[in-house]
mmCIF file of C-alpha atoms and ligand atoms in Angstrom:
data_model
loop_
_atom_site.group_PDB
_atom_site.id
_atom_site.type_symbol
_atom_site.label_atom_id
_atom_site.label_comp_id
_atom_site.label_asym_id
_atom_site.label_seq_id
_atom_site.Cartn_x
_atom_site.Cartn_y
_atom_site.Cartn_z
ATOM 1 C CA MET A 4 24.922 4.787 -4.173
ATOM 2 C CA LEU A 5 21.502 4.486 -2.558
ATOM 3 C CA LEU A 6 18.364 6.511 -3.184
ATOM 4 C CA LEU A 7 15.232 6.849 -1.054
ATOM 5 C CA THR A 8 12.140 7.417 -3.220
ATOM 6 C CA ILE A 9 8.831 8.753 -1.910
ATOM 7 C CA GLU A 10 5.421 8.572 -3.617
ATOM 8 C CA THR A 11 2.230 10.250 -2.312
ATOM 9 C CA THR A 12 0.569 11.601 -5.460
ATOM 10 C CA CYS A 13 -2.887 10.098 -4.871
ATOM 11 C CA ASP A 14 -4.006 7.524 -2.307
ATOM 12 C CA GLU A 15 -0.966 5.280 -1.890
ATOM 13 C CA THR A 16 1.745 6.188 0.601
ATOM 14 C CA ALA A 17 4.904 4.533 -0.694
ATOM 15 C CA ALA A 18 8.670 4.550 -0.161
ATOM 16 C CA ALA A 19 11.512 2.474 -1.595
ATOM 17 C CA VAL A 20 15.278 2.183 -1.350
ATOM 18 C CA ILE A 21 17.017 1.621 -4.699
ATOM 19 C CA SER A 22 20.670 1.435 -5.696
ATOM 20 C CA ASP A 23 22.123 3.354 -8.637
ATOM 21 C CA GLN A 24 22.365 -0.037 -10.358
ATOM 22 C CA LEU A 25 18.519 -0.168 -10.160
ATOM 23 C CA GLU A 26 18.587 -2.873 -7.517
ATOM 24 C CA VAL A 27 15.470 -2.642 -5.317
ATOM 25 C CA LEU A 28 16.470 -3.019 -1.646
ATOM 26 C CA SER A 29 12.982 -2.387 -0.283
ATOM 27 C CA SER A 30 9.534 -1.284 -1.405
ATOM 28 C CA VAL A 31 6.653 -0.378 0.897
ATOM 29 C CA VAL A 32 3.152 0.594 -0.298
ATOM 30 C CA ALA A 33 0.390 1.530 2.171
ATOM 31 C CA SER A 34 -2.883 1.551 0.258
ATOM 32 C CA GLN A 35 -5.836 3.723 1.342
ATOM 33 C CA ASP A 36 -8.414 1.642 -0.576
ATOM 34 C CA ALA A 37 -10.149 0.568 2.638
ATOM 35 C CA ILE A 38 -10.539 4.208 3.740
ATOM 36 C CA HIS A 39 -12.014 5.545 0.485
ATOM 37 C CA LYS A 40 -14.147 2.500 -0.266
ATOM 38 C CA ARG A 41 -17.250 3.776 1.493
ATOM 39 C CA PHE A 42 -17.139 7.043 -0.466
ATOM 40 C CA GLY A 43 -16.843 5.246 -3.814
ATOM 41 C CA GLY A 44 -13.743 7.266 -4.754
ATOM 42 C CA VAL A 45 -10.702 9.047 -3.401
ATOM 43 C CA VAL A 46 -11.610 11.968 -1.107
ATOM 44 C CA PRO A 47 -8.650 14.381 -1.405
ATOM 45 C CA GLU A 48 -8.812 15.824 2.124
ATOM 46 C CA ILE A 49 -9.023 12.367 3.701
ATOM 47 C CA ALA A 50 -6.193 11.137 1.450
ATOM 48 C CA SER A 51 -3.821 13.867 2.602
ATOM 49 C CA ARG A 52 -4.622 13.235 6.274
ATOM 50 C CA ALA A 53 -3.971 9.520 5.799
ATOM 51 C CA HIS A 54 -0.635 10.330 4.118
ATOM 52 C CA VAL A 55 0.327 12.468 7.142
ATOM 53 C CA GLU A 56 -0.349 9.513 9.457
ATOM 54 C CA ARG A 57 1.500 6.986 7.309
ATOM 55 C CA ILE A 58 4.425 8.766 5.710
ATOM 56 C CA LEU A 59 6.938 8.403 8.542
ATOM 57 C CA PRO A 60 6.112 4.747 9.377
ATOM 58 C CA VAL A 61 6.293 3.898 5.653
ATOM 59 C CA ILE A 62 9.693 5.598 5.238
ATOM 60 C CA ASP A 63 10.968 3.930 8.447
ATOM 61 C CA GLU A 64 9.833 0.543 7.194
ATOM 62 C CA ALA A 65 11.499 1.060 3.788
ATOM 63 C CA LEU A 66 14.812 1.977 5.489
ATOM 64 C CA ARG A 67 14.536 -0.918 7.953
ATOM 65 C CA LYS A 68 13.733 -3.504 5.255
ATOM 66 C CA ALA A 69 16.697 -2.273 3.203
ATOM 67 C CA ASP A 70 18.815 -2.328 6.374
ATOM 68 C CA VAL A 71 20.059 1.218 5.800
ATOM 69 C CA ARG A 72 20.023 4.465 7.760
ATOM 70 C CA LEU A 73 19.659 8.055 6.618
ATOM 71 C CA ALA A 74 23.430 8.436 6.649
ATOM 72 C CA ASP A 75 23.782 5.608 4.099
ATOM 73 C CA LEU A 76 21.659 7.412 1.479
ATOM 74 C CA SER A 77 23.034 9.484 -1.401
ATOM 75 C CA ALA A 78 19.821 11.401 -2.216
ATOM 76 C CA VAL A 79 16.059 11.585 -1.665
ATOM 77 C CA ALA A 80 13.637 11.600 -4.604
ATOM 78 C CA VAL A 81 9.981 12.570 -4.431
ATOM 79 C CA ALA A 82 7.055 12.611 -6.856
ATOM 80 C CA HIS A 83 5.995 16.275 -6.944
ATOM 81 C CA THR A 84 3.762 16.248 -10.072
ATOM 82 C CA PRO A 85 1.003 15.591 -11.069
ATOM 83 C CA GLY A 86 -1.456 14.532 -8.364
ATOM 84 C CA LEU A 87 -3.693 15.750 -5.560
ATOM 85 C CA ALA A 88 -2.282 18.939 -4.042
ATOM 86 C CA GLY A 89 -2.674 17.923 -0.390
ATOM 87 C CA SER A 90 -1.237 14.463 -1.036
ATOM 88 C CA LEU A 91 1.748 15.767 -3.001
ATOM 89 C CA LEU A 92 2.558 18.262 -0.225
ATOM 90 C CA VAL A 93 2.929 15.507 2.372
ATOM 91 C CA GLY A 94 5.517 13.585 0.343
ATOM 92 C CA LEU A 95 7.403 16.703 -0.708
ATOM 93 C CA THR A 96 7.551 18.056 2.843
ATOM 94 C CA ALA A 97 8.824 14.728 4.192
ATOM 95 C CA ALA A 98 11.465 14.542 1.447
ATOM 96 C CA LYS A 99 12.682 18.082 2.122
ATOM 97 C CA ALA A 100 12.840 17.428 5.873
ATOM 98 C CA LEU A 101 14.968 14.308 5.307
ATOM 99 C CA CYS A 102 17.260 16.241 2.962
ATOM 100 C CA VAL A 103 17.767 18.944 5.569
ATOM 101 C CA ALA A 104 18.263 16.430 8.403
ATOM 102 C CA GLY A 105 20.668 14.237 6.449
ATOM 103 C CA GLY A 106 22.372 16.914 4.363
ATOM 104 C CA LEU A 107 21.186 15.082 1.244
ATOM 105 C CA PRO A 108 20.421 16.340 -2.265
ATOM 106 C CA LEU A 109 16.808 16.405 -3.459
ATOM 107 C CA LEU A 110 15.568 14.925 -6.760
ATOM 108 C CA ALA A 111 12.198 15.482 -8.462
ATOM 109 C CA VAL A 112 10.055 12.722 -9.953
ATOM 110 C CA ASN A 113 7.290 13.249 -12.498
ATOM 111 C CA HIS A 114 4.774 10.564 -11.529
ATOM 112 C CA LEU A 115 3.655 9.910 -15.124
ATOM 113 C CA GLN A 116 7.191 9.598 -16.453
ATOM 114 C CA ALA A 117 7.896 7.259 -13.536
ATOM 115 C CA HIS A 118 4.996 5.023 -14.660
ATOM 116 C CA ILE A 119 6.749 4.676 -18.045
ATOM 117 C CA TYR A 120 10.125 4.122 -16.390
ATOM 118 C CA ALA A 121 8.622 1.103 -14.598
ATOM 119 C CA CYS A 122 9.077 -0.624 -17.991
ATOM 120 C CA ARG A 123 12.826 0.064 -17.876
ATOM 121 C CA LEU A 124 12.955 -1.431 -14.375
ATOM 122 C CA ALA A 125 10.903 -4.486 -15.301
ATOM 123 C CA SER A 126 12.783 -5.243 -18.518
ATOM 124 C CA GLY A 127 16.231 -4.796 -16.967
ATOM 125 C CA ARG A 128 17.526 -3.105 -20.120
ATOM 126 C CA ASP A 129 17.291 0.142 -22.040
ATOM 127 C CA VAL A 130 13.842 0.807 -23.535
ATOM 128 C CA PHE A 131 14.527 4.267 -25.000
ATOM 129 C CA PRO A 132 13.671 5.779 -27.416
ATOM 130 C CA CYS A 133 10.053 4.693 -27.165
ATOM 131 C CA VAL A 134 6.442 5.759 -27.240
ATOM 132 C CA GLY A 135 5.126 5.955 -23.663
ATOM 133 C CA LEU A 136 1.462 5.381 -22.839
ATOM 134 C CA VAL A 137 0.324 6.145 -19.284
ATOM 135 C CA VAL A 138 -3.205 5.062 -18.411
ATOM 136 C CA SER A 139 -4.173 5.729 -14.825
ATOM 137 C CA GLY A 140 -7.025 7.063 -12.729
ATOM 138 C CA GLY A 141 -6.161 10.665 -13.504
ATOM 139 C CA HIS A 142 -4.383 10.510 -16.856
ATOM 140 C CA SER A 143 -4.340 8.914 -20.288
ATOM 141 C CA ASN A 144 -1.274 10.353 -21.991
ATOM 142 C CA LEU A 145 0.991 9.500 -24.901
ATOM 143 C CA TYR A 146 4.633 10.613 -24.911
ATOM 144 C CA ARG A 147 7.552 10.670 -27.283
ATOM 145 C CA CYS A 148 10.315 9.439 -24.951
ATOM 146 C CA GLU A 149 13.720 10.151 -26.446
ATOM 147 C CA GLY A 150 15.526 9.236 -23.265
ATOM 148 C CA PRO A 151 14.873 8.794 -19.529
ATOM 149 C CA THR A 152 15.039 12.560 -18.945
ATOM 150 C CA ASP A 153 13.477 13.611 -22.227
ATOM 151 C CA PHE A 154 9.683 13.158 -22.459
ATOM 152 C CA THR A 155 7.433 15.133 -24.822
ATOM 153 C CA PRO A 156 3.637 14.823 -24.444
ATOM 154 C CA ILE A 157 2.130 14.052 -27.875
ATOM 155 C CA GLY A 158 -1.460 13.183 -26.960
ATOM 156 C CA GLY A 159 -3.900 12.700 -24.140
ATOM 157 C CA THR A 160 -7.498 12.579 -23.091
ATOM 158 C CA ILE A 161 -9.680 15.566 -23.836
ATOM 159 C CA ASP A 162 -12.073 14.685 -20.993
ATOM 160 C CA ASP A 163 -12.028 11.652 -18.633
ATOM 161 C CA ALA A 164 -8.984 9.458 -18.039
ATOM 162 C CA ALA A 165 -9.359 5.765 -18.925
ATOM 163 C CA GLY A 166 -9.120 4.662 -15.268
ATOM 164 C CA GLU A 167 -11.660 7.302 -14.293
ATOM 165 C CA ALA A 168 -14.065 5.915 -16.939
ATOM 166 C CA PHE A 169 -13.521 2.387 -15.571
ATOM 167 C CA ASP A 170 -14.238 3.630 -12.044
ATOM 168 C CA LYS A 171 -17.362 5.589 -13.044
ATOM 169 C CA VAL A 172 -18.837 2.790 -15.158
ATOM 170 C CA ALA A 173 -18.124 0.291 -12.375
ATOM 171 C CA SER A 174 -19.936 2.581 -9.948
ATOM 172 C CA LEU A 175 -22.887 2.842 -12.378
ATOM 173 C CA LEU A 176 -23.027 -0.951 -12.588
ATOM 174 C CA GLY A 177 -23.027 -1.174 -8.785
ATOM 175 C CA LEU A 178 -19.603 -2.842 -8.644
ATOM 176 C CA PRO A 179 -17.386 -2.402 -5.573
ATOM 177 C CA TYR A 180 -14.548 0.114 -5.274
ATOM 178 C CA PRO A 181 -11.899 0.198 -6.653
ATOM 179 C CA GLY A 182 -13.866 0.039 -9.888
ATOM 180 C CA GLY A 183 -11.243 -0.910 -12.497
ATOM 181 C CA PRO A 184 -10.319 -4.319 -11.065
ATOM 182 C CA SER A 185 -13.998 -5.057 -10.173
ATOM 183 C CA LEU A 186 -15.130 -4.289 -13.699
ATOM 184 C CA GLU A 187 -12.391 -6.447 -15.184
ATOM 185 C CA ARG A 188 -13.453 -9.327 -12.934
ATOM 186 C CA VAL A 189 -17.108 -9.324 -13.985
ATOM 187 C CA ALA A 190 -16.230 -8.621 -17.641
ATOM 188 C CA ARG A 191 -14.531 -12.034 -17.815
ATOM 189 C CA ALA A 192 -17.942 -13.694 -17.908
ATOM 190 C CA GLY A 193 -19.390 -11.216 -20.412
ATOM 191 C CA ASN A 194 -19.667 -10.970 -24.183
ATOM 192 C CA PRO A 195 -17.433 -8.074 -25.375
ATOM 193 C CA HIS A 196 -19.368 -7.858 -28.659
ATOM 194 C CA LYS A 197 -22.872 -7.720 -27.186
ATOM 195 C CA TYR A 198 -22.970 -3.914 -27.362
ATOM 196 C CA ARG A 199 -21.106 -1.686 -29.789
ATOM 197 C CA PHE A 200 -20.295 1.305 -27.590
ATOM 198 C CA PRO A 201 -18.788 4.383 -29.298
ATOM 199 C CA ARG A 202 -15.040 4.609 -29.891
ATOM 200 C CA PRO A 203 -14.574 8.419 -29.960
ATOM 201 C CA LEU A 204 -11.732 9.813 -32.128
ATOM 202 C CA LEU A 205 -10.742 6.285 -33.159
ATOM 203 C CA ASP A 206 -10.817 7.004 -36.888
ATOM 204 C CA ASP A 207 -9.238 10.446 -36.674
ATOM 205 C CA GLU A 208 -5.678 9.700 -37.798
ATOM 206 C CA THR A 209 -4.668 13.332 -37.287
ATOM 207 C CA ARG A 210 -5.084 13.157 -33.510
ATOM 208 C CA LEU A 211 -3.349 11.185 -30.789
ATOM 209 C CA ASP A 212 -6.113 12.025 -28.347
ATOM 210 C CA PHE A 213 -8.636 10.026 -26.363
ATOM 211 C CA SER A 214 -12.166 10.849 -25.243
ATOM 212 C CA PHE A 215 -13.974 8.577 -22.795
ATOM 213 C CA SER A 216 -16.806 10.689 -21.416
ATOM 214 C CA GLY A 217 -19.195 9.987 -24.351
ATOM 215 C CA LEU A 218 -18.510 6.280 -23.990
ATOM 216 C CA LYS A 219 -19.358 6.492 -20.312
ATOM 217 C CA THR A 220 -22.629 8.259 -21.147
ATOM 218 C CA ALA A 221 -23.481 5.586 -23.751
ATOM 219 C CA VAL A 222 -23.071 2.926 -21.055
ATOM 220 C CA ARG A 223 -25.314 4.940 -18.786
ATOM 221 C CA TYR A 224 -28.052 5.029 -21.433
ATOM 222 C CA GLN A 225 -27.682 1.290 -21.955
ATOM 223 C CA VAL A 226 -28.190 0.709 -18.235
ATOM 224 C CA VAL A 227 -31.113 3.131 -17.969
ATOM 225 C CA GLY A 228 -32.587 1.929 -21.257
ATOM 226 C CA THR A 229 -33.076 -1.584 -19.952
ATOM 227 C CA GLY A 230 -35.853 -0.237 -17.756
ATOM 228 C CA LYS A 231 -34.475 -2.280 -14.867
ATOM 229 C CA ARG A 232 -32.951 0.718 -13.131
ATOM 230 C CA ASP A 233 -33.858 4.352 -12.723
ATOM 231 C CA ALA A 234 -31.670 7.007 -14.223
ATOM 232 C CA GLN A 235 -29.012 8.073 -11.796
ATOM 233 C CA PRO A 236 -26.122 10.495 -11.901
ATOM 234 C CA MET A 237 -22.756 9.282 -13.157
ATOM 235 C CA GLY A 238 -19.869 9.279 -10.780
ATOM 236 C CA ASN A 239 -19.282 8.056 -7.325
ATOM 237 C CA ALA A 240 -22.745 8.197 -5.847
ATOM 238 C CA PRO A 241 -22.737 6.387 -2.510
ATOM 239 C CA PRO A 242 -23.856 2.749 -2.811
ATOM 240 C CA HIS A 243 -26.895 3.237 -0.552
ATOM 241 C CA SER A 244 -28.507 5.516 -3.165
ATOM 242 C CA ARG A 245 -28.937 2.474 -5.358
ATOM 243 C CA GLN A 246 -29.951 -0.125 -2.858
ATOM 244 C CA THR A 247 -33.621 0.486 -3.469
ATOM 245 C CA GLN A 248 -33.233 -0.034 -7.192
ATOM 246 C CA LYS A 249 -33.751 -3.372 -8.843
ATOM 247 C CA PRO A 250 -30.370 -4.760 -9.856
ATOM 248 C CA LEU A 251 -29.544 -5.704 -13.428
ATOM 249 C CA PRO A 252 -29.205 -9.433 -14.087
ATOM 250 C CA GLU A 253 -25.622 -10.582 -13.559
ATOM 251 C CA SER A 254 -25.209 -11.649 -17.182
ATOM 252 C CA GLU A 255 -26.301 -8.182 -18.362
ATOM 253 C CA VAL A 256 -23.815 -6.461 -16.055
ATOM 254 C CA ALA A 257 -21.095 -8.779 -17.377
ATOM 255 C CA ASP A 258 -21.988 -8.055 -21.034
ATOM 256 C CA ILE A 259 -22.063 -4.287 -20.497
ATOM 257 C CA ALA A 260 -18.770 -4.406 -18.569
ATOM 258 C CA ALA A 261 -17.076 -6.545 -21.241
ATOM 259 C CA SER A 262 -18.393 -4.366 -24.096
ATOM 260 C CA PHE A 263 -17.280 -1.169 -22.335
ATOM 261 C CA GLN A 264 -13.839 -2.621 -21.580
ATOM 262 C CA GLU A 265 -13.476 -3.672 -25.226
ATOM 263 C CA ALA A 266 -14.212 -0.132 -26.436
ATOM 264 C CA VAL A 267 -11.667 1.459 -24.059
ATOM 265 C CA VAL A 268 -9.012 -1.116 -24.922
ATOM 266 C CA GLU A 269 -9.557 -0.646 -28.667
ATOM 267 C CA CYS A 270 -9.141 3.150 -28.359
ATOM 268 C CA LEU A 271 -5.966 2.827 -26.272
ATOM 269 C CA VAL A 272 -4.309 0.189 -28.468
ATOM 270 C CA SER A 273 -5.231 1.918 -31.705
ATOM 271 C CA LYS A 274 -3.844 5.335 -30.633
ATOM 272 C CA ALA A 275 -0.654 3.683 -29.342
ATOM 273 C CA GLU A 276 -0.211 2.103 -32.784
ATOM 274 C CA LEU A 277 -0.819 5.512 -34.411
ATOM 275 C CA ALA A 278 1.781 7.117 -32.105
ATOM 276 C CA LEU A 279 4.320 4.467 -33.127
ATOM 277 C CA ARG A 280 3.624 5.167 -36.813
ATOM 278 C CA LYS A 281 3.867 8.948 -36.324
ATOM 279 C CA THR A 282 7.103 8.876 -34.312
ATOM 280 C CA GLY A 283 8.702 6.033 -36.260
ATOM 281 C CA TYR A 284 9.701 4.422 -32.961
ATOM 282 C CA ARG A 285 9.597 0.631 -32.668
ATOM 283 C CA THR A 286 9.135 0.333 -28.896
ATOM 284 C CA LEU A 287 6.012 0.902 -26.779
ATOM 285 C CA CYS A 288 6.178 1.249 -22.979
ATOM 286 C CA VAL A 289 2.858 1.142 -21.129
ATOM 287 C CA GLY A 290 2.283 2.062 -17.490
ATOM 288 C CA GLY A 291 -0.329 3.158 -14.943
ATOM 289 C CA GLY A 292 -3.071 1.334 -13.082
ATOM 290 C CA VAL A 293 -5.130 0.463 -16.178
ATOM 291 C CA ALA A 294 -2.092 -1.394 -17.583
ATOM 292 C CA ALA A 295 -2.915 -4.028 -14.949
ATOM 293 C CA ASN A 296 -6.042 -4.906 -16.999
ATOM 294 C CA SER A 297 -5.578 -8.339 -18.540
ATOM 295 C CA ARG A 298 -7.735 -7.716 -21.648
ATOM 296 C CA PHE A 299 -5.686 -4.576 -22.359
ATOM 297 C CA ARG A 300 -2.433 -6.502 -21.855
ATOM 298 C CA ALA A 301 -3.583 -9.292 -24.179
ATOM 299 C CA GLN A 302 -4.668 -6.875 -26.921
ATOM 300 C CA LEU A 303 -1.381 -4.967 -26.669
ATOM 301 C CA GLN A 304 0.527 -8.207 -27.025
ATOM 302 C CA ALA A 305 -1.520 -9.159 -30.091
ATOM 303 C CA SER A 306 -0.924 -5.694 -31.568
ATOM 304 C CA ALA A 307 2.840 -5.874 -30.937
ATOM 305 C CA GLN A 308 2.977 -9.243 -32.660
ATOM 306 C CA ALA A 309 0.878 -8.129 -35.629
ATOM 307 C CA ASN A 310 2.767 -4.853 -36.108
ATOM 308 C CA GLY A 311 6.259 -6.022 -35.181
ATOM 309 C CA TYR A 312 7.083 -3.587 -32.381
ATOM 310 C CA GLU A 313 8.669 -4.224 -29.002
ATOM 311 C CA LEU A 314 6.202 -4.033 -26.112
ATOM 312 C CA HIS A 315 7.004 -3.440 -22.438
ATOM 313 C CA ILE A 316 4.335 -3.675 -19.727
ATOM 314 C CA PRO A 317 5.481 -3.966 -16.102
ATOM 315 C CA PRO A 318 4.178 -6.649 -13.750
ATOM 316 C CA LEU A 319 0.990 -5.674 -11.911
ATOM 317 C CA ASN A 320 2.692 -4.357 -8.746
ATOM 318 C CA LEU A 321 4.703 -1.903 -10.876
ATOM 319 C CA CYS A 322 1.626 -0.782 -12.879
ATOM 320 C CA THR A 323 -0.315 0.597 -9.922
ATOM 321 C CA ASP A 324 1.208 3.348 -7.783
ATOM 322 C CA ASN A 325 4.478 2.470 -6.024
ATOM 323 C CA ALA A 326 7.752 4.169 -5.104
ATOM 324 C CA VAL A 327 10.061 1.805 -7.012
ATOM 325 C CA MET A 328 9.274 3.558 -10.287
ATOM 326 C CA GLY A 329 10.747 6.702 -8.668
ATOM 327 C CA ALA A 330 14.066 5.089 -9.674
ATOM 328 C CA ILE A 331 13.764 7.362 -12.710
ATOM 329 C CA ALA A 332 15.384 9.929 -10.384
ATOM 330 C CA ILE A 333 18.647 7.981 -10.708
ATOM 331 C CA GLU A 334 18.697 9.076 -14.358
ATOM 332 C CA ARG A 335 18.180 12.673 -13.256
ATOM 333 C CA MET A 336 20.950 12.278 -10.678
ATOM 334 C CA ARG A 337 23.308 11.024 -13.419
ATOM 335 C CA ALA A 338 22.351 14.011 -15.567
ATOM 336 C CA GLY A 339 23.027 16.388 -12.632
ATOM 337 C CA LEU A 340 19.373 17.458 -12.458
ATOM 338 C CA PHE A 341 19.164 18.170 -8.707
ATOM 339 C CA GLU A 342 16.556 20.404 -7.060
ATOM 340 C CA ASP A 343 16.869 22.915 -4.269
ATOM 341 C CA LEU A 344 14.477 23.292 -1.346
ATOM 342 C CA SER A 345 12.286 25.702 -3.324
ATOM 343 C CA LEU A 346 10.928 22.711 -5.290
ATOM 344 C CA ASP A 347 7.138 22.993 -5.212
ATOM 345 C CA ILE A 348 4.254 20.676 -5.987
ATOM 346 C CA ARG A 349 2.694 20.877 -9.453
ATOM 347 C CA PRO A 350 -0.704 19.194 -9.120
ATOM 348 C CA GLY A 351 -1.275 19.318 -12.884
ATOM 349 C CA PRO A 352 -2.989 18.181 -14.960
ATOM 350 C CA GLU A 353 -0.240 17.596 -17.477
ATOM 351 C CA ARG A 354 -1.720 18.160 -20.914
ATOM 352 C CA THR A 355 -0.561 18.244 -24.501
ATOM 353 C CA ALA A 356 -0.296 21.774 -25.830
ATOM 354 C CA ARG A 357 -3.129 21.992 -28.317
ATOM 355 C CA PRO A 358 -4.259 25.025 -30.309
ATOM 356 C CA GLY A 359 -7.614 26.407 -29.246
ATOM 357 C CA ARG A 360 -7.683 24.764 -25.810
HETATM 358 O O1 KG4 B 417 -1.768 4.513 -11.603
HETATM 359 P P1 KG4 B 417 -2.807 4.294 -10.562
HETATM 360 O O2 KG4 B 417 -2.578 3.238 -9.521
HETATM 361 O O3 KG4 B 417 -3.130 5.628 -9.792
HETATM 362 C C1 KG4 B 417 -3.192 6.860 -10.454
HETATM 363 O O4 KG4 B 417 -2.096 7.454 -10.669
HETATM 364 O O5 KG4 B 417 -4.339 7.228 -10.832
HETATM 365 O O6 KG4 B 417 -4.173 3.996 -11.362
HETATM 366 C C2 KG4 B 417 -5.386 3.790 -10.698
HETATM 367 C C3 KG4 B 417 -6.451 3.546 -11.769
HETATM 368 C C4 KG4 B 417 -7.859 3.455 -11.178
HETATM 369 O O7 KG4 B 417 -8.733 4.214 -11.981
HETATM 370 C C5 KG4 B 417 -8.162 1.960 -11.251
HETATM 371 O O8 KG4 B 417 -9.541 1.691 -11.367
HETATM 372 C C6 KG4 B 417 -7.421 1.567 -12.505
HETATM 373 O O9 KG4 B 417 -6.212 2.285 -12.420
HETATM 374 N N1 KG4 B 417 -7.167 0.136 -12.547
HETATM 375 C C7 KG4 B 417 -7.704 -0.699 -13.474
HETATM 376 C C8 KG4 B 417 -7.285 -2.002 -13.119
HETATM 377 N N2 KG4 B 417 -6.494 -1.922 -12.015
HETATM 378 C C9 KG4 B 417 -6.426 -0.598 -11.672
HETATM 379 N N3 KG4 B 417 -8.507 -0.439 -14.527
HETATM 380 C C10 KG4 B 417 -8.897 -1.502 -15.269
HETATM 381 N N4 KG4 B 417 -8.541 -2.780 -15.018
HETATM 382 C C11 KG4 B 417 -7.741 -3.079 -13.957
HETATM 383 N N5 KG4 B 417 -7.398 -4.328 -13.711
HETATM 384 ZN ZN1 ZN B 418 -0.260 6.533 -10.983
#
């Protein structure tokens, strides 16, 4: 049996053809990085227009590379939550149209659960039950994953996502978009212990939550406090607004980047360890764009070794957005969890139920 998977939750237009034995016949990802670069971040309206232009060529290419036609497929799966509303609508509409045209059943993919399922694909064997940690541009969530169709959110960020903090701090340091990989690159030359940035909620053993906005502000004060640059708003201010300002010395940028990265990584690893202790599970599956960060990967590996749990992190191309991870829909197909054409987008955000929020 063959499945076509479609992914348009943010700024990547992606499609893949996968067999029910989890064999990947094709995978196509059209990135919009070049389009959003000059704005310093993803512009939702532009992202959805770009998806409209690319969705059919991307699906065609995925079918052609797999050497299959619509009639050869058994179902179509689409990521319908969470994400940017306009972007999600393009993928969902294309999936529904193909289902109608080919008389095919429709399957729903939760993008965050798919990020965790990438670990199942990469390892080639069962990873459940496990703790799932998804760290992306829009989310930093912890899950109790009892099985591939049974995910319970147990923690998450109370403000910025980890990837969002990477992107905003990179922008503050004048590093090119996309910020996460740029920041990682310059951090390699920096001293991660030069500055002790705050690690919010780190010592609170009662909570599996993250908070990165205070950390981001602390970095901002460090940058402003050097006197080398004027105060400027956080976020994705266009690069030209800074061109008149005197740049920080390269070594200072590297030290701030490395110290910031260290603080984020420590928070993520420490809460993942806490989630493992609380659930009693012995397996951790990590996914999402930030899981491509090599310092994070190294610290997770050290933690797994020190604490004796099994760690799964997908290769880099399965950490960032792709359609292959939509193979989680095969598990839903096996469980008979089909959708009808009333399936709607659910932009999110997906949050842990928490009293008083
Ligand atoms: O999962 P993803 O591709 O898209 C979303 O679903 O958001 O994650 C994108 C996020 C961005 O914030 C990007 O800066 C971050 O992942 N990212 C990284 C790295 N590569 C991507 N953050 C830190 N280090 C990296 N190497
Ligand atoms: Zn993602």
